[in-house]
Tab-separated table of C-alpha atoms in Angstrom:
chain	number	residue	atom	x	y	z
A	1	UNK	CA	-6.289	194.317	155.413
A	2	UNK	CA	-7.383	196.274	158.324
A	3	UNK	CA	-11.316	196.020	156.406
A	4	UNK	CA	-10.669	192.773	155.759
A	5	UNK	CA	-10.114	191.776	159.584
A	6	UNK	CA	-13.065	193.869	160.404
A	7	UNK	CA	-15.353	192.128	158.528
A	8	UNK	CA	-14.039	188.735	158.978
A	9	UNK	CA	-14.680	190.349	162.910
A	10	UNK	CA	-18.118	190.924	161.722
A	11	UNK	CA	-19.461	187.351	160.650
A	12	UNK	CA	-21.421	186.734	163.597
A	13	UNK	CA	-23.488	189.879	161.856
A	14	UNK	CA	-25.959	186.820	160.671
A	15	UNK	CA	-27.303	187.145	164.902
A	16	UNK	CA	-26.606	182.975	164.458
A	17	UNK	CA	-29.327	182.467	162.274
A	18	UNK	CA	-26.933	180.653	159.674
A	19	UNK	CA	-25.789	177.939	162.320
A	20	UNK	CA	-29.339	178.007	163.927
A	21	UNK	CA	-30.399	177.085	160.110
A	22	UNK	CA	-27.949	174.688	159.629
A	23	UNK	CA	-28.944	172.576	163.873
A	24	UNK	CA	-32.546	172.644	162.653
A	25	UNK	CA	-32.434	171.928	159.033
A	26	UNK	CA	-30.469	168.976	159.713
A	27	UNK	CA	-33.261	167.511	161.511
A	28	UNK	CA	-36.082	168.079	158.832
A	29	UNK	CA	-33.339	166.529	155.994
A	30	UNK	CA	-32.866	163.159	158.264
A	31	UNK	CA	-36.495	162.692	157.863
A	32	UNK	CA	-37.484	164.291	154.362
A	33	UNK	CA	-39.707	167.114	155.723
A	34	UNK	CA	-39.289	169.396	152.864
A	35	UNK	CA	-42.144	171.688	153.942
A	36	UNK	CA	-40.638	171.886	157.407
A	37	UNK	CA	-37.383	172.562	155.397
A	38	UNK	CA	-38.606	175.371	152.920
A	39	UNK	CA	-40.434	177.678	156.221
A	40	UNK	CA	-36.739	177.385	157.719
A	41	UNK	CA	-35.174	178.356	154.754
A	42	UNK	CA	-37.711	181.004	153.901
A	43	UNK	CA	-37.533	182.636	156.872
A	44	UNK	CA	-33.666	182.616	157.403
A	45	UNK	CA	-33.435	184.278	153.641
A	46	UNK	CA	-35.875	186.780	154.801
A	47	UNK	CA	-34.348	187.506	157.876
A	48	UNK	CA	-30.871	187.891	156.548
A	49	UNK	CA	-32.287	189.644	153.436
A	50	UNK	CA	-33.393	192.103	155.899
A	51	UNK	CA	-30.264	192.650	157.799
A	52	UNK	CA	-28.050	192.841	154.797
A	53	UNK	CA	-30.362	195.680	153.397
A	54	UNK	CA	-29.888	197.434	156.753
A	55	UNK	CA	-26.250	196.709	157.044
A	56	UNK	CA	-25.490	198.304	153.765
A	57	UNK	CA	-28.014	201.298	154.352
A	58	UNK	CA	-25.828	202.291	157.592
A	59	UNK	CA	-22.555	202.153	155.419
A	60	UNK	CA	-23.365	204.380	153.142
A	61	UNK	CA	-25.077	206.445	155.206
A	62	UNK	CA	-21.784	206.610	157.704
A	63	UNK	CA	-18.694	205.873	155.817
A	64	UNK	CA	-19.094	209.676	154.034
A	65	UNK	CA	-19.108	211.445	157.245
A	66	UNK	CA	-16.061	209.628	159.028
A	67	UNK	CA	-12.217	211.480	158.930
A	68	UNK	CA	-10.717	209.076	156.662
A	69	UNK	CA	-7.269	211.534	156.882
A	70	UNK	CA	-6.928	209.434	160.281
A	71	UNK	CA	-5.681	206.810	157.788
A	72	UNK	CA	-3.252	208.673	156.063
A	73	UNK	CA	-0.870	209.385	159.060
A	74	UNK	CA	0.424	206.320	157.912
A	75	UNK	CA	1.581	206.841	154.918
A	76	UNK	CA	1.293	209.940	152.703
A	77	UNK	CA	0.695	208.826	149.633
A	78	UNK	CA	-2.942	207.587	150.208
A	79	UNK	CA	-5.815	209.418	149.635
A	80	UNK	CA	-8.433	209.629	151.971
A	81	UNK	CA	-11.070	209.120	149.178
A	82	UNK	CA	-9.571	205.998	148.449
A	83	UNK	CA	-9.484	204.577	151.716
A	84	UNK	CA	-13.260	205.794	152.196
A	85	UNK	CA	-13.465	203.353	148.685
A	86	UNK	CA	-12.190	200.770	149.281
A	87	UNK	CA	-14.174	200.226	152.935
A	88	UNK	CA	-17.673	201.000	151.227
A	89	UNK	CA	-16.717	198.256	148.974
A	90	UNK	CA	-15.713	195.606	151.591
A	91	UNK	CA	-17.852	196.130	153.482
A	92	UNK	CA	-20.823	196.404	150.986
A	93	UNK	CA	-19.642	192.877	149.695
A	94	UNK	CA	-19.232	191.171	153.109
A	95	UNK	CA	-23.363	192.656	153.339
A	96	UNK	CA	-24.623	191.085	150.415
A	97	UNK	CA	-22.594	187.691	151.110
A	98	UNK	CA	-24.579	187.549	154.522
A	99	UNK	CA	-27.916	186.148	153.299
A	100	UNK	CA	-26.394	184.678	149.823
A	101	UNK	CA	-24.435	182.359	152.018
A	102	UNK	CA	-26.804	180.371	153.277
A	103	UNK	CA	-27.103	178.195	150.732
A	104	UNK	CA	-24.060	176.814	151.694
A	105	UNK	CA	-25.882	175.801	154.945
A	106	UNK	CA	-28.397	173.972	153.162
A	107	UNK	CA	-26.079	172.491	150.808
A	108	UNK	CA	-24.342	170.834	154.339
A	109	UNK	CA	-27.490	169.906	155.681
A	110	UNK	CA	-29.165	167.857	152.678
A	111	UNK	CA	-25.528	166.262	152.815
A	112	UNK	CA	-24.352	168.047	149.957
A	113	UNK	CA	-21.260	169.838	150.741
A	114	UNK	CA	-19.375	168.584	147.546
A	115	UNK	CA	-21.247	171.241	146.032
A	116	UNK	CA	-21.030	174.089	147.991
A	117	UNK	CA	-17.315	173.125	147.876
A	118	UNK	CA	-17.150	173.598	144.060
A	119	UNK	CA	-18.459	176.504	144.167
A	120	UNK	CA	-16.262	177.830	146.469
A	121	UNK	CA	-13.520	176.827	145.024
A	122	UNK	CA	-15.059	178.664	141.604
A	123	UNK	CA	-14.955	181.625	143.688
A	124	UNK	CA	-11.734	181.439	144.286
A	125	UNK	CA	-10.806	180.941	140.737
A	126	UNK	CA	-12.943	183.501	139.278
A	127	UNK	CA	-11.051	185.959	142.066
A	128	UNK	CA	-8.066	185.341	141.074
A	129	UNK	CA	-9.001	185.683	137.632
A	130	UNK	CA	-10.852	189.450	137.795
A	131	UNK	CA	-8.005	190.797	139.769
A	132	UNK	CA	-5.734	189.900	137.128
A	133	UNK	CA	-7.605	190.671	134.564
A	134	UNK	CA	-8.339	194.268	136.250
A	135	UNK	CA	-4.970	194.820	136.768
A	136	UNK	CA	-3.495	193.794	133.587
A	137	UNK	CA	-5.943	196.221	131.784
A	138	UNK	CA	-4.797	199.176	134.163
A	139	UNK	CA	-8.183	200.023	135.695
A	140	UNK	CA	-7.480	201.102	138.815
A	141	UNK	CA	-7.502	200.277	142.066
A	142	UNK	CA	-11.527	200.760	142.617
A	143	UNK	CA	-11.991	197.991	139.813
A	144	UNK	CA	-9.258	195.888	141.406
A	145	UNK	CA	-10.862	195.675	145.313
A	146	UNK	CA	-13.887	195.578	143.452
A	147	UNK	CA	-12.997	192.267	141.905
A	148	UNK	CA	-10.987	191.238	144.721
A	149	UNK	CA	-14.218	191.242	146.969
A	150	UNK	CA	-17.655	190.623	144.460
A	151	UNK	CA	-16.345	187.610	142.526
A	152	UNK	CA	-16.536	185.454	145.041
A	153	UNK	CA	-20.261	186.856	146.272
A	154	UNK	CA	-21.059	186.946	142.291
A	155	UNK	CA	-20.538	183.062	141.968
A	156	UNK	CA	-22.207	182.282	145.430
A	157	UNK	CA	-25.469	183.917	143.951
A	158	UNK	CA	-25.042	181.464	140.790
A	159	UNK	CA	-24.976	178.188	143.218
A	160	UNK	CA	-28.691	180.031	144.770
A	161	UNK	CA	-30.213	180.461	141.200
A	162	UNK	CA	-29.136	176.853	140.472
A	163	UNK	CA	-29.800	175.503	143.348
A	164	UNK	CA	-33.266	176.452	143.947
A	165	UNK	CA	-34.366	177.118	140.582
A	166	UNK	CA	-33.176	173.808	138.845
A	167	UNK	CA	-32.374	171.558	141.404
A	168	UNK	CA	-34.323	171.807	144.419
A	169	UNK	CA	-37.600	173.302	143.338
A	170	UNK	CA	-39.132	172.141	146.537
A	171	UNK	CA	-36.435	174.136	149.015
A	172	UNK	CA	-37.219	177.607	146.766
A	173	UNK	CA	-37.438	180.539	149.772
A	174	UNK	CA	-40.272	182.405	149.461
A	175	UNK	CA	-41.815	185.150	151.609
A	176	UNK	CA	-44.942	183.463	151.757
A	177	UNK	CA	-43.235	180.532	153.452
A	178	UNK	CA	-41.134	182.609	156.369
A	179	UNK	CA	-43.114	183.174	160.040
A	180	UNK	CA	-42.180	184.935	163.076
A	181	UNK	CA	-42.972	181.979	164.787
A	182	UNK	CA	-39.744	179.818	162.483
A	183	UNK	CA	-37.865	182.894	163.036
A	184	UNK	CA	-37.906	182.815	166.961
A	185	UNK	CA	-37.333	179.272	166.650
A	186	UNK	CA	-33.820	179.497	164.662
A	187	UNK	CA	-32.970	182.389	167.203
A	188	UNK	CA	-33.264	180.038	170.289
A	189	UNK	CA	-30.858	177.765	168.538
A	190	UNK	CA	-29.076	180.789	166.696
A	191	UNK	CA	-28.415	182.647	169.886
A	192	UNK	CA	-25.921	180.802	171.651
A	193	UNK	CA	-23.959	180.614	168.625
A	194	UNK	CA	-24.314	184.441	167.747
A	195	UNK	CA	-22.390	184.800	171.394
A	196	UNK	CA	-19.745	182.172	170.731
A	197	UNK	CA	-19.185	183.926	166.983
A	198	UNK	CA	-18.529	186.897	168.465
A	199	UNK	CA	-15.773	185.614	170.564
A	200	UNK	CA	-14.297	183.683	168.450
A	201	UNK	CA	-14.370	185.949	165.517
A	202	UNK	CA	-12.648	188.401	167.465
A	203	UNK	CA	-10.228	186.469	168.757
A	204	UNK	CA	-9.119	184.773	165.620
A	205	UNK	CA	-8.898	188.062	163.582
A	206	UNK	CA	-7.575	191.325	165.825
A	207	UNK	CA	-3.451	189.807	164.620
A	208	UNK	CA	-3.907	192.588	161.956
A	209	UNK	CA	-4.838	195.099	164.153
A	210	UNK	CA	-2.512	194.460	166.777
A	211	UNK	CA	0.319	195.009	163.681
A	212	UNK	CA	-1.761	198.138	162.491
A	213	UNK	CA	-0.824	199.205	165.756
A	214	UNK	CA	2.437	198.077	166.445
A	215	UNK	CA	4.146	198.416	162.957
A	216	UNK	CA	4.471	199.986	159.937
A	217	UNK	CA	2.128	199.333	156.519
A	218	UNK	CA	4.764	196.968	155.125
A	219	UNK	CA	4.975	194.726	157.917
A	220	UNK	CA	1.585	194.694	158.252
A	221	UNK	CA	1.183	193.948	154.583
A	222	UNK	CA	4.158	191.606	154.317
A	223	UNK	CA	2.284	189.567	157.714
A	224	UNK	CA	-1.333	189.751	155.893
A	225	UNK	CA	0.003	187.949	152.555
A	226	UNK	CA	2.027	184.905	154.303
A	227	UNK	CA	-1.417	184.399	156.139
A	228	UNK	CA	-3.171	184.274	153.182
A	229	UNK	CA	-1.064	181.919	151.281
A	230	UNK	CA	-1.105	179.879	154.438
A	231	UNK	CA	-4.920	180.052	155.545
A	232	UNK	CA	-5.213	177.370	152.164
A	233	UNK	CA	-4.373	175.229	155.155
A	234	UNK	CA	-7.804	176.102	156.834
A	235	UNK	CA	-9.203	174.842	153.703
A	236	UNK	CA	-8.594	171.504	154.950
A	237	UNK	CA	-10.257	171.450	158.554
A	238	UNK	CA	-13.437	173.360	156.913
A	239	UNK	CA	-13.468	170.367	154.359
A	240	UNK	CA	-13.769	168.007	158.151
A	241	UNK	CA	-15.763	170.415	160.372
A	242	UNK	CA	-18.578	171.351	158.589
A	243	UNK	CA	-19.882	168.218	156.743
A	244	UNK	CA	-19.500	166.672	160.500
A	245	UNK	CA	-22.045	168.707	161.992
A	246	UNK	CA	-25.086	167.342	160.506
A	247	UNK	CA	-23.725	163.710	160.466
A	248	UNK	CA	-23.458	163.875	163.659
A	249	UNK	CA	-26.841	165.445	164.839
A	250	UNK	CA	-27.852	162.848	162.544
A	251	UNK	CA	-26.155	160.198	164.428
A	252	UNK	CA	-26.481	161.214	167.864
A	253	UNK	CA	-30.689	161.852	167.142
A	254	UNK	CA	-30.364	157.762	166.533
A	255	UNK	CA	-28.556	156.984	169.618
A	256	UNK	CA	-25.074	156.040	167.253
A	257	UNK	CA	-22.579	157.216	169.606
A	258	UNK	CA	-20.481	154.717	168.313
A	259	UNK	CA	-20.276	155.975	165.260
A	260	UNK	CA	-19.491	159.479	166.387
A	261	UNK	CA	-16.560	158.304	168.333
A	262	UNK	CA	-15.240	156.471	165.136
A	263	UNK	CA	-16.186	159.521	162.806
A	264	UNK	CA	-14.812	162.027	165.351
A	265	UNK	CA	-11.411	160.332	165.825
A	266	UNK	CA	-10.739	159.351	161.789
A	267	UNK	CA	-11.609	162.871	160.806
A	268	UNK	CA	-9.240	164.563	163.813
A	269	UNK	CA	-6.407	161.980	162.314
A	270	UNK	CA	-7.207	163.293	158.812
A	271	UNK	CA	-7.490	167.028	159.477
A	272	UNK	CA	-4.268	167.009	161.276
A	273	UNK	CA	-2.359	164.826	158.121
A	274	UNK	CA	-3.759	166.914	155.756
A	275	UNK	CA	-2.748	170.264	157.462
A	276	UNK	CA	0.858	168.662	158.288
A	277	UNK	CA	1.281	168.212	155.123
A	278	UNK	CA	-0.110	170.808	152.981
A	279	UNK	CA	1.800	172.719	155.648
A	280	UNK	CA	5.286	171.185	154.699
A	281	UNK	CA	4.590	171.571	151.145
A	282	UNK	CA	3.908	175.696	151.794
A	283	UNK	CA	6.676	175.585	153.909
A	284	UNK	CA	9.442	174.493	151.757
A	285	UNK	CA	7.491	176.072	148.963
A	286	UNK	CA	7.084	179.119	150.284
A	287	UNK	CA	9.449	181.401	148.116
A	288	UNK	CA	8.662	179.536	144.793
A	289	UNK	CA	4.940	180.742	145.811
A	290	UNK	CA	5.572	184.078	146.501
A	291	UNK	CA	7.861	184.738	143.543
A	292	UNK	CA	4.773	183.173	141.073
A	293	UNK	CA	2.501	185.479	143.407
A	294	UNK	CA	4.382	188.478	143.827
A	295	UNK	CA	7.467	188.966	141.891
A	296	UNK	CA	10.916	188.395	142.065
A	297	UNK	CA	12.005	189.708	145.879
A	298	UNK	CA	9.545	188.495	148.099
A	299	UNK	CA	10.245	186.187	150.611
A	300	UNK	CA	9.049	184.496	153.590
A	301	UNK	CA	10.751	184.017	156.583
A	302	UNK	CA	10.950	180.607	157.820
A	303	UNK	CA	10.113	180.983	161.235
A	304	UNK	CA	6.897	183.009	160.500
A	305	UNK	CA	5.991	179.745	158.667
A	306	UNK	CA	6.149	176.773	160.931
A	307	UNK	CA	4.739	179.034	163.536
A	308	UNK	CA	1.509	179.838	160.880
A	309	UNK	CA	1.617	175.847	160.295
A	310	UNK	CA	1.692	175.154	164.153
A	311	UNK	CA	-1.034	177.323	164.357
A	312	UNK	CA	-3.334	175.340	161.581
A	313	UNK	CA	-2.477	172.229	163.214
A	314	UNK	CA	-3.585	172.591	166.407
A	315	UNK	CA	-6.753	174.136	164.931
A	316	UNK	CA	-7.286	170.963	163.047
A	317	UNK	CA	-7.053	168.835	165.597
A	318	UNK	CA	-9.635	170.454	167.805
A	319	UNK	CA	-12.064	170.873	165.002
A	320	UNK	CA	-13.779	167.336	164.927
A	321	UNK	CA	-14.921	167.887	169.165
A	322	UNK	CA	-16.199	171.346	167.959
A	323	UNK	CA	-18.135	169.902	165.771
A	324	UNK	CA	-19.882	167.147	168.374
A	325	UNK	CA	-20.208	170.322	170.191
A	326	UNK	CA	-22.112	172.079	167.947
A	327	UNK	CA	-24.323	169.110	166.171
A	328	UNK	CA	-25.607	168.922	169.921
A	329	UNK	CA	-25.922	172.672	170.786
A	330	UNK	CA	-23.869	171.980	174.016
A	331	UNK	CA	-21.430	175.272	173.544
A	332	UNK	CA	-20.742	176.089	177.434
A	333	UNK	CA	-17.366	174.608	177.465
A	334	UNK	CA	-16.445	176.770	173.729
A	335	UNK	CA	-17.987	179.534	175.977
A	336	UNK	CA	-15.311	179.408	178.509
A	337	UNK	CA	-12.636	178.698	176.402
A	338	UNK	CA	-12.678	181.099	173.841
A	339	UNK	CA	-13.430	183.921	176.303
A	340	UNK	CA	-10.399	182.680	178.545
A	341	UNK	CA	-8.700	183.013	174.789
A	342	UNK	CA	-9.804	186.508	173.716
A	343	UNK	CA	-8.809	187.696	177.445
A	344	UNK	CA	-5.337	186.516	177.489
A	345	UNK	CA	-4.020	186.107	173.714
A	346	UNK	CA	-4.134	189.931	173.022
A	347	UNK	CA	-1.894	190.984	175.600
A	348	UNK	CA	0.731	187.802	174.804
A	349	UNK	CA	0.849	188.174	171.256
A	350	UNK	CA	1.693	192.338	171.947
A	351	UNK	CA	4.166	191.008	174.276
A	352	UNK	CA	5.345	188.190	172.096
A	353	UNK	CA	5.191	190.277	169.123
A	354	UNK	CA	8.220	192.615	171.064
A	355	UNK	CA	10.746	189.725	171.797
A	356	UNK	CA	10.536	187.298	168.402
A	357	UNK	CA	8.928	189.717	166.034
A	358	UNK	CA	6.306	188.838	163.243
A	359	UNK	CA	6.448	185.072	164.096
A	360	UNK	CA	5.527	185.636	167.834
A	361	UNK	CA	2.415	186.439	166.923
A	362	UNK	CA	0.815	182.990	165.491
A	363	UNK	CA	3.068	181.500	168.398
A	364	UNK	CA	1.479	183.329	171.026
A	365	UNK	CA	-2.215	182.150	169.436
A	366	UNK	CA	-0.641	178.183	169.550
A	367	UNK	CA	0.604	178.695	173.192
A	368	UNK	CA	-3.384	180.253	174.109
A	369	UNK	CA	-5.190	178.148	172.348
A	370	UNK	CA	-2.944	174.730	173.324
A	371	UNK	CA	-3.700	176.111	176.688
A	372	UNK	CA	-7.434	177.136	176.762
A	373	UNK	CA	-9.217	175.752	173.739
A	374	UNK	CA	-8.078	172.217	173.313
A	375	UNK	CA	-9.335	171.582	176.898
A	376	UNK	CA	-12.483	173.016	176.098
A	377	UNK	CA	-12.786	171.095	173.509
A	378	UNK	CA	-11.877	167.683	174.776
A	379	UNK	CA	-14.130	168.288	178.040
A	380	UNK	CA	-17.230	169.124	176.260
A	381	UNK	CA	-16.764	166.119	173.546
A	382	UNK	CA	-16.764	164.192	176.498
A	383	UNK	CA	-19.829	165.831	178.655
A	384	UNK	CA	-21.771	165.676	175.041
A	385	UNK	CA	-21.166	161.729	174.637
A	386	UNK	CA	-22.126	161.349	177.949
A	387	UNK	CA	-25.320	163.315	177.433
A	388	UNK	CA	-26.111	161.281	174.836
A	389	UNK	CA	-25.333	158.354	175.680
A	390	UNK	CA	-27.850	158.943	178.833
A	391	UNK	CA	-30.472	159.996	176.743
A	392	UNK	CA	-30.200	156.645	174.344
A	393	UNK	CA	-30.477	154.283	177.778
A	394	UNK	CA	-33.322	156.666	178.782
C-alpha cells in the first residue's frame, strides 16, 4: 500500500500533458478538425511514450541498489527481495499506464466517455479475476501483484488497438504527426495543471503514509482495504467530473453560460445522491462485503465508515465547479486551496489520528477540505462565469 500511495502520488508524472490534451483536443472535436486532432494526439503519445521509457529505465536502474532491509523492521517475516519485487512491479505498471492512458482523454473529448468507462470497468473485472485466479493456483505472490497491477494496464492497451485501429482510423498517433511546436503548445496548457496535480496528488494520498508511520502493518492494512471498498464511491463523481470538462469548454467557447449553470448545478445534485447513497448501501453493507472479500472475521468499524462516506460527499459536491474550473484553464483559486490543504491537513490528521483513532483521519481531510477547498471552488466557479460571461458581451 505504501507503493500504491506513491504512485497514485506520482500521477502528475504525465508533466500535465494528459489534461493539456484533453483543454485542447476539446476544441479541435467541437469543430471536426481531425488533422488538428491527430498532431495533438501524436505528439502527446510521443511525449509520454518517452517519459514512460525513461521512468521505467530509472527503476530498474535504482530499485537494485536501495536497502530494502529498511522495510523489514516492520515485520520480520518479509523478505527484502520481495519488497524490492513487488515495487519494480508497481511501479513498472503505473510507467507503462502513463502514455496508454490517454486514450481515455480522447475518448472524453470526442464525447465518448461511455467507452472509456467500459473499459474501465473491464479492468476492473479482469483484476479481480487474475488475482483470483493466481491465487487459487498457488503461484505466488510475484504472480499475484503482478496481476493485481497489469490487468488493468493490459485491457487499457486493448481500448488503444481498438480504438485507433478499427474505429478511429483518422485519430491513429503517429510519429510523423507529433512537433515540438504541438508539444510546447499542450505544455502551456499542461503546465498549470502539472502544478495543481502535484498538490493535489499529494494531498489526497500521504493517509497511508502518515499510518506507515504512526502504526503498525495491520492497521495500516486493515485502513488501506476499507478505503478501497469505499473509493467505489469515487467512481461516481469521476462518472460527473470528467465528461463535464469538455461540455463545458464546449459551452462556454459558444457563450452558453446558461447552460453551464444548469449542467453544473444538476450534476453537483447528482454526484452528491449518488455518493449518499452508494455510501449508505457500503455502509450498512459493509461486513457482508468484507466477509465475501476477505473471509469470515473481518470487519469494519462503523465510525471509520461514515467518516470515509463524509469524505466522498463533500468531494462530490465540489467536483462539478472543478470542472468549470478546469474546461476554462482558470486554476488560481484550486492553487490556493489545495496548497492551504496540503499545509494544514497533514499535521490535523497526525493530531486527529491520536484522539479518535483510524476514523480521525478521513475526518480531519472533511474538516480541511470543508474549510479550504469548497471555497476555492465556489469562488473560482463564480470568477470563471463572470469571465465568460464578459467575454460573450465583448
Amino acid at each position: 500500500m505504501i507503493v500504491t500511495s506513491i504512485t497514485a502520488m506520482a500521477m502528475f508524472a504525465d508533466l500535465g500533458l494528459g489534461n493539456g490534451l484533453l483543454t485542447r483536443l476539446a476544441a479541435a472535436a467541437a469543430t471536426r478538425d481531425f488533422a488538428k486532432a491527430k498532431s495533438l494526439i501524436s505528439t502527446a503519445y510521443v511525449a509520454l511514450g518517452g517519459i514512460a521509457l525513461l521512468l521505467l529505465a530509472i527503476i530498474w536502474l535504482v530499485l537494485p541498489a536501495l536497502d530494502w532491509t529498511h522495510f523489514t523492521r516492520a515485520s520480520n517475516d518479509l523478505d527484502p527481495g520481495a519488497i524490492e519485487l513487488v515495487a519494480g512491479l508497481c511501479l513498472s505498471a503505473f510507467a507503462i499506464t502513463i502514455p496508454l492512458s490517454l486514450v481515455q482523454r480522447v475518448q472524453y473529448a470526442f464525447q465518448e466517455a461511455w467507452k472509456s468507462n467500459v473499459w474501465q470497468v473491464a479492468g476492473s473485472a479482469l483484476t479481480v479475476l487474475t488475482v483470483y485466479a493466481a491465487a487459487f493456483l498457488g503461484l505466488g505472490y510475484g504472480a499475484i501483484i503482478a496481476a493485481a497491477v497489469f490487468s488493468s494496464p493490459a485491457v487499457i492497451l486493448i481500448n488503444n488497438v481498438i480504438y485507433y485501429a478499427l474505429e478511429h482510423r483518422e485519430l491513429t498517433p503517429t510519429f510523423r504527426d507529433a512537433s515540438s511546436g504541438t508539444v510546447a503548445s499542450l505544455l502551456r496548457v499542461g503546465l498549470a495543471f502539472f502544478f495543481l496535480s502535484i498538490l493535489t496528488s499529494l494531498s489526497l494520498n500521504v493517509d497511508n503514509l502518515i499510518l506507515a508511520n504512526v502504526s503498525d502493518l495491520e492497521t495500516v492494512s486493515e485502513f488501506s482495504v476499507t478505503t478501497k471498498l469505499f473509493s467505489l464511491l469515487a467512481l461516481a463523481i469521476t462518472l460527473v467530473a470528467l465528461p463535464l470538462w469538455p461540455a463545458n469548454g464546449d459551452a462556454l467557447a459558444r457563450g452558453d453560460t446558461d447552460w453551464v449553470r444548469r449542467a453544473t448545478k444538476t450534476m453537483m445534485l447528482l454526484s452528491v445522491g449518488a455518493v449518499g447513497i452508494g455510501g449508505v448501501i457500503l455502509v450498512f453493507g459493509r461486513d457482508f462485503i468484507t466477509s465475501l472479500w476477505l473471509g469470515n472475521g473481518h470487519t469494519i468499524s462503523l465510525t471509520l465508515a461514515v467518516s470515509l462516506v463524509l469524505w466522498s460527499i463533500v468531494m462530490a459536491f465540489a467536483s462539478p465547479y472543478f470542472s468549470v474550473q478546469n474546461s476554462a484553464g482558470l486554476l488560481r483559486y484550486q492553487f490556493v486551496g489545495w496548497t492551504l490543504f496540503a499545509l494544514l491537513s497533514v499535521p490535523l490528521k497526525f493530531m486527529s489520528y491520536s484522539l479518535f483513532g483510524l476514523p480521525g483521519i478521513p475526518l480531519a481531510g472533511v474538516v480541511a477540505y470543508v474549510t479550504f477547498i469548497v471555497p476555492a471552488a465556489l469562488l473560482g466557479y463564480r470568477a470563471t462565469m463572470r469571465r465568460a460571461a464578459t467575454s460573450g458581451r465583448a
